[in-house]
Steps between C-alpha positions, in 0.01 A plus 500: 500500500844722466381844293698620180468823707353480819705457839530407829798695585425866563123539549443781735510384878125510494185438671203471390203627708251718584552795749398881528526828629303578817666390820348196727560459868754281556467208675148450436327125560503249209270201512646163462452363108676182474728262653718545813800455269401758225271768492572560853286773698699805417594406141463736209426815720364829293658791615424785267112508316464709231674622114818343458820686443784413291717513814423249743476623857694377861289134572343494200653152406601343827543150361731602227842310519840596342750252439862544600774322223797460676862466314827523708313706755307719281154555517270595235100501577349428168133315366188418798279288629242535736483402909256214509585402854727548745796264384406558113505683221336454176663553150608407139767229438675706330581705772641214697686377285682871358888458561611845309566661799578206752291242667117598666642546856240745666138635508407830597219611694335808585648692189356860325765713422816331376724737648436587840428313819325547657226627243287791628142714322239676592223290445229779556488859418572668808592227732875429603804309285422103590784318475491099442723217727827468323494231213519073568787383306450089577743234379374245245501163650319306118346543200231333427420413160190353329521130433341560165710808393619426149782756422494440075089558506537735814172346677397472867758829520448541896763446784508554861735668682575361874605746758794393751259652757149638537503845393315777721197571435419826545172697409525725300870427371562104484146344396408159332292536204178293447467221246173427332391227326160603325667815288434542178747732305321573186256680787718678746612843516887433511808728569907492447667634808826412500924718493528515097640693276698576151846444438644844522323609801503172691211343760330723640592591880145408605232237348300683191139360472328433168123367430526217248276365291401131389504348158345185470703207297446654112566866576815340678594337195433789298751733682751177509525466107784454428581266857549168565293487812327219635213626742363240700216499728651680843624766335351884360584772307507844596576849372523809621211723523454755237481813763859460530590529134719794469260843340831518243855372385713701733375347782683096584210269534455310834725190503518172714835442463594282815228350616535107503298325744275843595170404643160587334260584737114593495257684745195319355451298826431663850668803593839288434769476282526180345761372277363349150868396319886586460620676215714264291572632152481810301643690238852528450639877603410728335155433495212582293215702686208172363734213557405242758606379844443131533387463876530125668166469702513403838158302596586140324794488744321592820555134621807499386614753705256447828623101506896636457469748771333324765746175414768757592319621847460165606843418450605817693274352784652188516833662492376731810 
């Protein structure tokens, strides 16, 4: 399912999800949704309601992970995932497996803007600079690969990341995001959120957001002539939406370069955040305003990932 053009490599740190403008209370009650595993009680937390601005706000995506590549003592925090639980993080093969700038050694927590710590807004007009806990950079212990990944057809593209301890969860900044297993993509309003950006300027310092838009299996195919992409059933298209198309040619059009493994998240269900896939492919750099972003959906491997989890936290029990 390798692309003449499209790429895993430089995406745009992203995640995909619905968020907004207008401040919520922190803190606030979530009802229980799911297992005790996943979709714990304070999963997927809303903290802003409202329009949603290009620049993503302090604990707007508090289940966004970086990943730390480690060569000779070097870190570089490249590609996401999302924090599914406590000890793990969701994300792309690909971005277990990248080796260009040293082996996955860490996952960071708690991040907004890449170059301070810790990170500090004004969340309302008029109130007083809030400043976050300082970010949760946690050793890899494993990776956890799909049993059915096939890296020549590029199915069953998921992989979870195992934490060498539990990370800290703390509302609003370090938050598990909720997994459901009824979404249906072609229907939800879904967003890009993720650190992206072009070549010459780099990623962006904080996470951009961008509303996407789904194309069903033939207007995929359509934008992909030209590819040699096989699109199986657990995957979806997506491009971005036309309100971010620049008004003329002098302006660089939005890019995801970086963004392997980025969650893509919905707020169709509840007052929650729920994740729907992980971006996967898209366009080589630069890209082309139309092409697509070929999204790995996360429902079919709900099991999966519930059965591999709580395998782990019994072992850690026995181990106890």
């Amino acid at each position: 399912m390798l692309l003449k053009r499209l790429t895993t490599a430089f995406l745009c740190c992203a995640i995909l999800q619905i968020l907004a403008v207008v401040a919520v209370p922190f803190g606030g009650a979530a009802e229980d949704t799911s297992s005790p595993t996943l979709n714990q009680q304070n999963c997927g937390q809303r903290n802003y309601q409202g329009k949603l601005p290009i620049d993503s706000r302090l604990y707007e995506h508090p289940w966004l992970a970086r990943f730390g590549y480690n060569r000779n003592g070097n870190v570089t925090y490249l590609f996401q995932g999302a924090l599914i639980h406590e000890l793990f993080v969701v994300t792309t093969v690909f971005a277990t497996k990248f080796t260009d700038y040293g082996r996955l050694a860490f996952v960071r927590l708690g991040e907004f803007h890449s170059t301070t710590d810790p990170d500090c807004q004004i969340i309302k007009a008029g109130d007083r600079e809030t400043c976050a806990p300082p970010t949760q950079d946690i050793a890899v212990d494993v990776t956890i690969v799909h049993p059915g990944y096939d890296p020549y057809e590029q199915v069953n593209n998921i992989a979870l990341v195992q934490l060498s301890k539990p990370a800290k969860i703390t509302p609003p900044s370090v938050l598990p995001i909720c997994i459901n297993q009824d979404v249906e993509p072609e229907a939800a309003l879904l967003l890009v959120a993720s650190w992206c950006g072009r070549r010459e300027t780099g990623l962006s310092e904080i996470p951009k957001q961008y509303i996407m838009v789904h194309k069903n299996p033939r207007q995929c195919r359509d934008l992909l002539k030209g590819y040699s992409l096989k699109q199986d059933d657990n995957m979806f298209c997506v491009v971005l939406d036309s309100r971010y198309k620049p008004i003329n040619a002098s302006i660089p059009e939005p890019n995801l370069r970086g963004s392997t493994g980025a969650p893509v998240v919905t707020t169709q269900f509840e007052d929650r955040i729920h994740l729907v896939g992980l971006l996967s492919y898209g366009p080589r750099y630069p890209a082309k305003f139309e092409e697509p972003y070929i999204i790995t959906s996360v429902a079919p491997y709900y099991d999966w990932m519930l059965s591999t989890i709580e395998t782990v936290i019994a072992r850690f029990g026995e181990k106890a």
